[in-house]
Structure formats: C-alpha cells, structure tokens
Amino acid sequence: MSLRTGRTARAGQYAALLCYLVFLAFPFLWLISTAFKPARELGSLHPTWIPEDPTLENFRQAFDEQPLLRAAANSLTAAVCAALIAVVIATPMAYVMARHRGRLSTAATGWVVVSQAFPFVLVIIPLFLVLKYLHLINSLWGLILVYVVWSLPFALWMLAGYVRAVPPELEEAAAVDGAGKARILVSVTAPLLAPGIVATALFAFITAWNEFFFALVLLKTPEKQTLPVVLTHFLGAEGVADLGPLAAAAFLATLPSLVLFAIIQKRITGGLTAGAVKH
Amino acid sequence: MTLATAMTRSGRKPRQGGRGEGRRGGGAAWFLVLPALIPILILSVGPLLYGIVLAFTDAQSGRTRSPQWVGFLNFQDLLHDTLFWDSFRIGLLWAVGVTVPQFVLALGLALLLNANLRMRWLARALAIIPWAMPEVVVGIMWRLVYNPDAGILNETIRDLGLGDGRDWLTGLATALPAVILVGVWAGMPQTTVALLAGLQNTPHELHEAAALDGAGAWRRFRTVTWPAIRPVALAISALNFIWNFNSFALVYVLTSGGPGGRTRLPMLFAYEEAFRYGQFGYAAAMGCVMVAVVSVLLAVYLVGRLRGGEDA
C-alpha cells in the first residue's frame, strides 16, 4: 500500500485517518472534560468541550462518596498477586508447550483455545460452589485464584512465543558443555526470557485490574470489592448518577492500565508482527 | 479479550516450535507442567464439567439438600422460556451488529496504519486506548457521552441543527443500536492490530508486480491483500463473535439490560437467573446452550487457523 499514490488518494487517506482519530478520541476526551467540570457546568443544558472553570472538586467528592482508596488497594493486591503467581506457574508450562511435542502440550494448547469460548456463566456457577466449599467467597484470595487461572491462557500463549524465540542451539551448547537440565533452564533460558516474562506479568496485571464479572459475583461486602465493582456504585439506583465524581473516579481507575499498556504496547504489537514475519 | 492477536499470530506459523526435536513429554515435562495444571483442573476444567452436570439438576442457591437429577427438564423449560429466546435473539443481533462493522472499520484503519501516513503514530496510540480501559470505565464513559442533557452527543446534534437529540440508552428503539456502537468502539483495537499484523506479512513485491501490471487499488486489494489476510480475518471475526455473544460488563454498565429487556444479552439474563433468583441448574442449562452455539463458531475459527498454517 505504500506505493506511489495519487494526490487525491492521499488526501482521502488523511481525511479517513482524521475521522478515525476523532471517533477513537472523543469519548475519552469527554470523560476527561467531565471529570474537571464544576457541578454548575455539568447542570448546564449546553455542555462545552473545555471546562470554563476547571476544578478538582469532583475528585475530592469521589473519594468522599465511595471507598476508592480501599477499592484501589484491593484491586492492586488482586492484580499483583494474580500476575506474579500466573507467570511463576505459567513459565515452566509454556516452556513445555514450546519445546516438547506430545499429548501433554497438545492438550495444553487445546485448553488454551477452548477456554476462549467458555461463556463465563457456565464456569462461574460451579466455580462459585467450589470456592464456597473452600470458604473463599468474599475473599480476595478466592478472586486471585480465579484471576490466575483466567489469565493463564494468554500468559501461556505469550510465554510460549517468547520461548520459541530462544534458539534451542543455545541450550544444546550448554548441554554439550556439561550443564544439567535445571542449570540450563535457570542460567541460559530464564535470563533470555526475562523481558517476555515481565511483559506477560504486566499484561496479566492489566487484565486482573480491569476485570469485572468475577469480582461482581464473588465479592459481597464493600470492604472487599475491587475498583470496577465500586465504580458501578456511583451509578446508583435507576441510573441516576452524580456525573462529576463518576467521571473523576472512572478516569483515575483507568490511569494505571493505560500507563502500563503504553509501556508494553510495543511488545504486544511488536511481538505480534515479529511472529507473523518469517523467522 | 486479547488472545485473538496472539492466536491469530500462531495461526500464521503454528509449527515453528520444537524444531523437529520431537521429544516426548517425559517426567521432566510433567514436573514443569504440574504447578499450572493443578489450578487449571480445579478451577477451570473441573468447574466446566461440573457446570454441564448442574444443567441436569435442580440446583438452587441456599438450598441445603443436595441437588436432584432432573434430566432434560431445564432444557425443556428453556425451550418454552420466551424471555430466554428474546435474549438469545438480542445476543445474536448484538454479536453480528458489533462484529461486522467492527471488522470493516478495523480493516480500514489497519490499511491506513499500514500506509505511509504522517499522523499514524497518533492513530496507533489512540487505537490502543479502548483496549487498555476497563470495560466498566468504557461503559461509564459512553453513558457520559449519551447523557441526554449533559452529554456531548446530544449537544453536537443540537449544534448541527439536527433536532433536539434524545435519551439514547433508554429509548426502546435506540438502546440496542446505542450499545452496539459502544461495542464496536471498544473492540476495534484488537481487530485492527491483528489485521495490521496480517497486512505486514503481505509480500511487498506482490503489490509492486500487481501495480506494474496496471492493477488499480481495489484490484490489488482483492487479488493480493485480501488473500494474504483472509486466515487472520476469519479467525479474528469468529473469536470476536464468540466474545461479543458472551459479553457482559459493557452492557451491564450501560443499560443493565433495559429498557424493557431490549438489551438483555444472554449473559445478563443468565446472571440474573443464577445470582438474583438463585436458579443455578437453570442458568447452567443456558450456559450449555450458549456453549453449543459458540462451538460451531469455534470450529469455524479452528478451520481458519489450520488454513492459515497451510498458507504460511
């Protein structure tokens, strides 16, 4: 497509790109604009893009209305623990999926694919009963367990890709030098995988930070609830909402995943394209 | 919701691992797999099978006696449950309504991002935003946009002199299209990135050869670009359809299924049955029906993946 293109075609392309930019950006800009508007402006029948009298009042009010700090702490705990546990247990399995052929890795790959099609409702009811049996309802640990398993398919897939990128010749050379299997994994393979493991962990973190459905079902009391669940409390009954604090809280809840995503974005899209191009 | 990209990638080259070593998973392999395998069995495979069993019982929440086997009773009830079929129909409408425009828009964007344009870094950056946002925030954000008085949508409509605007999310006729638009917006990044990866895999020489032969843009797209990205396109569309059919958070936040059930997707319906009315067995049966529908599409997706492997 990067062939010499006519001037009109070029102009058309830029016009189309501009439409996309507007479409993609405007809801987000509106969220930010609403978050910084004083109540008086939000009540006006003719809203404007730029707040005439920008204020941080909505943020203060948001923290007053809902236990945002505790919710953020809960989300952080759940997401960090889930991400760490997920990469720790997924890395060895991903290694097997990438390096071995056999029933085990076929079954693992099959599970990764099939798990994408589960409607959560078929899983959540029995999961609810299992966790109830383990006394892990309304407990962050129960949620962490669910998040670990829930982020595994993608973690396995990403990590298996990173393992494949490590040339087996390196491991073979170390074996020739007399290193044992465990030694090779720890001192040859693991360091080369480190950036991939970090990217996978960050991705698992974002997934858990953003998750809503399991948290809604499994966490009953406000002290235990995570940020996405607490955000819905702003909506109140019958959809009547205090727009300013709602926008402020929603904006804050997005920042961590936006920042992390910006950091690993290149790895995700880059890894994607690298994988698509011939080795 | 992000596996499509990685999985379509694997669709391109599924057999590059192993490098023909052909080692079989021996004891060491089992040892390495065990830490992940146990939680998978207890919290994923187990519950899935248990869920299928529950669909044949009268399990309810809070009941002390153990559930009784009722055979196909739940499925018979489902067959006559008009509310369920309404939600099923809405689920299909929503899934098609989101997947198709999403694909068309994402393809357009991917083609633009693949062309040598000046602002494309900005578009790339922006296209990532919906992907990184929590679904709950996406829902809240669009409620602010759709807000009848203080929202930007109605204000823009008034400014353009197109009328007074309306209450999009609570209007019987407008609610479903309104949530579909949000679904399209929210899912565009993954689709775009997957298609872009496919595009960048297209041999450049083919384009030049086609151009030298005097093929126009449309002709080049049809004969060179499309065949190259077709496996990715098929796979991502099948996955998108499945994910959309099973989606929950976005519509839960936007409308909670209202007005009058016009946006009550199957997942919202099943959630209410299970956790508001406590009908575990019945909701599990719904889950089974949804799995059956989705399996058909999964088959389409898998065929697409295999094809992709042959092409690579």
PDB file of C-alpha atoms in Angstrom, chain A residues 57-227:
ATOM      1  CA  GLU A  57     -13.687  19.199  43.355  1.00  0.00           C
ATOM      2  CA  ASN A  58     -15.055  16.092  41.621  1.00  0.00           C
ATOM      3  CA  PHE A  59     -12.025  14.066  42.625  1.00  0.00           C
ATOM      4  CA  ARG A  60     -12.374  15.089  46.270  1.00  0.00           C
ATOM      5  CA  GLN A  61     -16.075  14.293  46.188  1.00  0.00           C
ATOM      6  CA  ALA A  62     -15.455  10.929  44.541  1.00  0.00           C
ATOM      7  CA  PHE A  63     -13.207   9.893  47.418  1.00  0.00           C
ATOM      8  CA  ASP A  64     -15.843  11.083  49.897  1.00  0.00           C
ATOM      9  CA  GLU A  65     -18.684   9.191  48.268  1.00  0.00           C
ATOM     10  CA  GLN A  66     -17.087   5.785  47.805  1.00  0.00           C
ATOM     11  CA  PRO A  67     -14.190   3.946  49.467  1.00  0.00           C
ATOM     12  CA  LEU A  68     -11.984   4.424  46.413  1.00  0.00           C
ATOM     13  CA  LEU A  69      -8.655   4.070  48.178  1.00  0.00           C
ATOM     14  CA  ARG A  70      -9.548   0.746  49.718  1.00  0.00           C
ATOM     15  CA  ALA A  71     -11.013  -0.434  46.432  1.00  0.00           C
ATOM     16  CA  ALA A  72      -7.804   0.555  44.656  1.00  0.00           C
ATOM     17  CA  ALA A  73      -5.776  -1.272  47.307  1.00  0.00           C
ATOM     18  CA  ASN A  74      -7.930  -4.379  46.790  1.00  0.00           C
ATOM     19  CA  SER A  75      -7.522  -4.166  43.013  1.00  0.00           C
ATOM     20  CA  LEU A  76      -3.790  -3.684  43.385  1.00  0.00           C
ATOM     21  CA  THR A  77      -3.447  -6.665  45.714  1.00  0.00           C
ATOM     22  CA  ALA A  78      -5.515  -8.921  43.484  1.00  0.00           C
ATOM     23  CA  ALA A  79      -3.781  -7.845  40.281  1.00  0.00           C
ATOM     24  CA  VAL A  80      -0.212  -8.012  41.627  1.00  0.00           C
ATOM     25  CA  CYS A  81      -0.680 -11.407  43.291  1.00  0.00           C
ATOM     26  CA  ALA A  82      -2.500 -12.845  40.283  1.00  0.00           C
ATOM     27  CA  ALA A  83       0.139 -11.590  37.851  1.00  0.00           C
ATOM     28  CA  LEU A  84       3.054 -12.921  39.915  1.00  0.00           C
ATOM     29  CA  ILE A  85       1.522 -16.337  40.543  1.00  0.00           C
ATOM     30  CA  ALA A  86       0.406 -16.618  36.921  1.00  0.00           C
ATOM     31  CA  VAL A  87       3.859 -16.073  35.419  1.00  0.00           C
ATOM     32  CA  VAL A  88       5.556 -18.262  38.021  1.00  0.00           C
ATOM     33  CA  ILE A  89       3.386 -21.264  37.206  1.00  0.00           C
ATOM     34  CA  ALA A  90       2.908 -20.470  33.511  1.00  0.00           C
ATOM     35  CA  THR A  91       6.560 -20.120  32.547  1.00  0.00           C
ATOM     36  CA  PRO A  92       7.530 -23.802  33.038  1.00  0.00           C
ATOM     37  CA  MET A  93       4.361 -24.959  31.320  1.00  0.00           C
ATOM     38  CA  ALA A  94       4.907 -22.570  28.429  1.00  0.00           C
ATOM     39  CA  TYR A  95       8.397 -23.993  28.089  1.00  0.00           C
ATOM     40  CA  VAL A  96       6.959 -27.478  27.691  1.00  0.00           C
ATOM     41  CA  MET A  97       4.371 -26.220  25.190  1.00  0.00           C
ATOM     42  CA  ALA A  98       7.074 -24.601  23.089  1.00  0.00           C
ATOM     43  CA  ARG A  99       9.785 -27.238  23.265  1.00  0.00           C
ATOM     44  CA  HIS A 100       8.087 -30.609  23.552  1.00  0.00           C
ATOM     45  CA  ARG A 101       5.759 -32.333  21.197  1.00  0.00           C
ATOM     46  CA  GLY A 102       3.395 -34.820  22.684  1.00  0.00           C
ATOM     47  CA  ARG A 103      -0.001 -35.345  24.208  1.00  0.00           C
ATOM     48  CA  LEU A 104       0.719 -33.005  27.086  1.00  0.00           C
ATOM     49  CA  SER A 105       1.470 -29.943  25.004  1.00  0.00           C
ATOM     50  CA  THR A 106      -1.328 -30.750  22.558  1.00  0.00           C
ATOM     51  CA  ALA A 107      -3.803 -30.904  25.430  1.00  0.00           C
ATOM     52  CA  ALA A 108      -2.471 -27.646  26.870  1.00  0.00           C
ATOM     53  CA  THR A 109      -2.800 -25.914  23.515  1.00  0.00           C
ATOM     54  CA  GLY A 110      -6.313 -27.310  23.127  1.00  0.00           C
ATOM     55  CA  TRP A 111      -7.296 -25.959  26.522  1.00  0.00           C
ATOM     56  CA  VAL A 112      -5.896 -22.536  25.677  1.00  0.00           C
ATOM     57  CA  VAL A 113      -8.032 -22.389  22.536  1.00  0.00           C
ATOM     58  CA  VAL A 114     -11.217 -23.840  24.021  1.00  0.00           C
ATOM     59  CA  SER A 115     -11.076 -21.685  27.144  1.00  0.00           C
ATOM     60  CA  GLN A 116     -11.581 -18.657  24.911  1.00  0.00           C
ATOM     61  CA  ALA A 117     -15.057 -19.828  24.044  1.00  0.00           C
ATOM     62  CA  PHE A 118     -16.424 -20.526  27.540  1.00  0.00           C
ATOM     63  CA  PRO A 119     -19.360 -18.378  28.408  1.00  0.00           C
ATOM     64  CA  PHE A 120     -18.372 -17.362  31.914  1.00  0.00           C
ATOM     65  CA  VAL A 121     -21.813 -18.198  33.222  1.00  0.00           C
ATOM     66  CA  LEU A 122     -21.246 -21.897  32.704  1.00  0.00           C
ATOM     67  CA  VAL A 123     -18.000 -21.651  34.675  1.00  0.00           C
ATOM     68  CA  ILE A 124     -18.981 -19.124  37.306  1.00  0.00           C
ATOM     69  CA  ILE A 125     -21.778 -21.115  38.960  1.00  0.00           C
ATOM     70  CA  PRO A 126     -19.719 -24.247  39.646  1.00  0.00           C
ATOM     71  CA  LEU A 127     -16.716 -22.057  40.426  1.00  0.00           C
ATOM     72  CA  PHE A 128     -18.865 -20.203  42.937  1.00  0.00           C
ATOM     73  CA  LEU A 129     -19.799 -23.528  44.536  1.00  0.00           C
ATOM     74  CA  VAL A 130     -16.190 -24.763  44.558  1.00  0.00           C
ATOM     75  CA  LEU A 131     -14.958 -21.533  46.156  1.00  0.00           C
ATOM     76  CA  LYS A 132     -17.817 -21.634  48.657  1.00  0.00           C
ATOM     77  CA  TYR A 133     -16.729 -25.132  49.609  1.00  0.00           C
ATOM     78  CA  LEU A 134     -13.177 -23.818  50.090  1.00  0.00           C
ATOM     79  CA  HIS A 135     -14.546 -20.854  52.111  1.00  0.00           C
ATOM     80  CA  LEU A 136     -13.146 -18.437  49.557  1.00  0.00           C
ATOM     81  CA  ILE A 137     -16.281 -16.452  48.699  1.00  0.00           C
ATOM     82  CA  ASN A 138     -15.987 -12.764  49.538  1.00  0.00           C
ATOM     83  CA  SER A 139     -12.247 -13.239  49.853  1.00  0.00           C
ATOM     84  CA  LEU A 140      -9.570 -11.599  47.762  1.00  0.00           C
ATOM     85  CA  TRP A 141      -7.700 -14.912  47.732  1.00  0.00           C
ATOM     86  CA  GLY A 142     -10.587 -16.625  46.005  1.00  0.00           C
ATOM     87  CA  LEU A 143     -10.628 -13.877  43.406  1.00  0.00           C
ATOM     88  CA  ILE A 144      -6.845 -14.094  42.971  1.00  0.00           C
ATOM     89  CA  LEU A 145      -7.104 -17.837  42.287  1.00  0.00           C
ATOM     90  CA  VAL A 146      -9.747 -17.200  39.654  1.00  0.00           C
ATOM     91  CA  TYR A 147      -7.668 -14.451  38.057  1.00  0.00           C
ATOM     92  CA  VAL A 148      -4.605 -16.688  37.938  1.00  0.00           C
ATOM     93  CA  VAL A 149      -6.435 -19.377  36.011  1.00  0.00           C
ATOM     94  CA  TRP A 150      -8.274 -16.809  33.931  1.00  0.00           C
ATOM     95  CA  SER A 151      -5.063 -15.099  32.790  1.00  0.00           C
ATOM     96  CA  LEU A 152      -3.245 -18.379  32.123  1.00  0.00           C
ATOM     97  CA  PRO A 153      -4.356 -18.970  28.523  1.00  0.00           C
ATOM     98  CA  PHE A 154      -2.963 -15.689  27.306  1.00  0.00           C
ATOM     99  CA  ALA A 155       0.097 -15.898  29.563  1.00  0.00           C
ATOM    100  CA  LEU A 156       0.894 -19.377  28.248  1.00  0.00           C
ATOM    101  CA  TRP A 157       0.494 -18.235  24.691  1.00  0.00           C
ATOM    102  CA  MET A 158       2.671 -15.172  25.074  1.00  0.00           C
ATOM    103  CA  LEU A 159       5.364 -17.033  27.007  1.00  0.00           C
ATOM    104  CA  ALA A 160       5.425 -19.975  24.608  1.00  0.00           C
ATOM    105  CA  GLY A 161       6.085 -17.439  21.859  1.00  0.00           C
ATOM    106  CA  TYR A 162       8.998 -15.980  23.801  1.00  0.00           C
ATOM    107  CA  VAL A 163      10.418 -19.459  24.458  1.00  0.00           C
ATOM    108  CA  ARG A 164      10.316 -20.228  20.735  1.00  0.00           C
ATOM    109  CA  ALA A 165      12.317 -17.079  20.100  1.00  0.00           C
ATOM    110  CA  VAL A 166      15.184 -18.506  22.200  1.00  0.00           C
ATOM    111  CA  PRO A 167      17.312 -20.616  19.838  1.00  0.00           C
ATOM    112  CA  PRO A 168      17.429 -24.245  21.046  1.00  0.00           C
ATOM    113  CA  GLU A 169      21.065 -24.295  19.889  1.00  0.00           C
ATOM    114  CA  LEU A 170      21.981 -22.184  22.944  1.00  0.00           C
ATOM    115  CA  GLU A 171      20.537 -24.818  25.259  1.00  0.00           C
ATOM    116  CA  GLU A 172      22.184 -27.595  23.309  1.00  0.00           C
ATOM    117  CA  ALA A 173      25.558 -25.855  23.508  1.00  0.00           C
ATOM    118  CA  ALA A 174      25.212 -25.559  27.286  1.00  0.00           C
ATOM    119  CA  ALA A 175      24.336 -29.258  27.458  1.00  0.00           C
ATOM    120  CA  VAL A 176      27.445 -30.122  25.476  1.00  0.00           C
ATOM    121  CA  ASP A 177      29.442 -28.094  27.997  1.00  0.00           C
ATOM    122  CA  GLY A 178      28.097 -30.447  30.648  1.00  0.00           C
ATOM    123  CA  ALA A 179      25.401 -28.318  32.296  1.00  0.00           C
ATOM    124  CA  GLY A 180      22.421 -30.171  33.743  1.00  0.00           C
ATOM    125  CA  LYS A 181      18.844 -29.568  32.602  1.00  0.00           C
ATOM    126  CA  ALA A 182      17.847 -27.461  35.588  1.00  0.00           C
ATOM    127  CA  ARG A 183      21.052 -25.479  35.341  1.00  0.00           C
ATOM    128  CA  ILE A 184      20.431 -24.749  31.650  1.00  0.00           C
ATOM    129  CA  LEU A 185      16.891 -23.562  32.336  1.00  0.00           C
ATOM    130  CA  VAL A 186      17.941 -21.247  35.151  1.00  0.00           C
ATOM    131  CA  SER A 187      21.158 -19.777  33.783  1.00  0.00           C
ATOM    132  CA  VAL A 188      20.659 -19.883  29.997  1.00  0.00           C
ATOM    133  CA  THR A 189      16.959 -19.819  29.156  1.00  0.00           C
ATOM    134  CA  ALA A 190      15.474 -17.799  32.030  1.00  0.00           C
ATOM    135  CA  PRO A 191      17.618 -14.660  31.555  1.00  0.00           C
ATOM    136  CA  LEU A 192      16.758 -14.575  27.858  1.00  0.00           C
ATOM    137  CA  LEU A 193      13.072 -14.921  28.716  1.00  0.00           C
ATOM    138  CA  ALA A 194      13.104 -12.215  31.389  1.00  0.00           C
ATOM    139  CA  PRO A 195      11.763  -9.341  29.247  1.00  0.00           C
ATOM    140  CA  GLY A 196       8.995 -11.574  27.934  1.00  0.00           C
ATOM    141  CA  ILE A 197       8.109 -12.688  31.451  1.00  0.00           C
ATOM    142  CA  VAL A 198       7.884  -9.070  32.595  1.00  0.00           C
ATOM    143  CA  ALA A 199       5.652  -8.142  29.659  1.00  0.00           C
ATOM    144  CA  THR A 200       3.408 -11.126  30.347  1.00  0.00           C
ATOM    145  CA  ALA A 201       3.156 -10.244  34.038  1.00  0.00           C
ATOM    146  CA  LEU A 202       2.203  -6.658  33.203  1.00  0.00           C
ATOM    147  CA  PHE A 203      -0.413  -7.919  30.823  1.00  0.00           C
ATOM    148  CA  ALA A 204      -1.839 -10.269  33.455  1.00  0.00           C
ATOM    149  CA  PHE A 205      -1.871  -7.326  35.871  1.00  0.00           C
ATOM    150  CA  ILE A 206      -3.885  -5.174  33.470  1.00  0.00           C
ATOM    151  CA  THR A 207      -6.340  -7.996  32.804  1.00  0.00           C
ATOM    152  CA  ALA A 208      -6.971  -8.501  36.520  1.00  0.00           C
ATOM    153  CA  TRP A 209      -7.096  -4.754  37.249  1.00  0.00           C
ATOM    154  CA  ASN A 210      -9.801  -4.300  34.599  1.00  0.00           C
ATOM    155  CA  GLU A 211     -11.853  -7.426  35.390  1.00  0.00           C
ATOM    156  CA  PHE A 212     -15.446  -7.005  36.498  1.00  0.00           C
ATOM    157  CA  PHE A 213     -17.670 -10.074  36.202  1.00  0.00           C
ATOM    158  CA  PHE A 214     -15.904 -12.439  38.611  1.00  0.00           C
ATOM    159  CA  ALA A 215     -15.356  -9.629  41.098  1.00  0.00           C
ATOM    160  CA  LEU A 216     -19.058  -8.740  40.943  1.00  0.00           C
ATOM    161  CA  VAL A 217     -20.139 -12.295  41.650  1.00  0.00           C
ATOM    162  CA  LEU A 218     -17.512 -13.326  44.184  1.00  0.00           C
ATOM    163  CA  LEU A 219     -17.106 -10.213  46.371  1.00  0.00           C
ATOM    164  CA  LYS A 220     -20.089  -9.370  48.546  1.00  0.00           C
ATOM    165  CA  THR A 221     -19.091  -6.652  51.008  1.00  0.00           C
ATOM    166  CA  PRO A 222     -17.881  -3.152  50.047  1.00  0.00           C
ATOM    167  CA  GLU A 223     -14.654  -3.537  52.063  1.00  0.00           C
ATOM    168  CA  LYS A 224     -13.588  -6.417  49.814  1.00  0.00           C
ATOM    169  CA  GLN A 225     -14.702  -5.072  46.440  1.00  0.00           C
ATOM    170  CA  THR A 226     -12.333  -4.058  43.683  1.00  0.00           C
ATOM    171  CA  LEU A 227     -12.302  -0.781  41.798  1.00  0.00           C
TER     172      LEU A 227
END
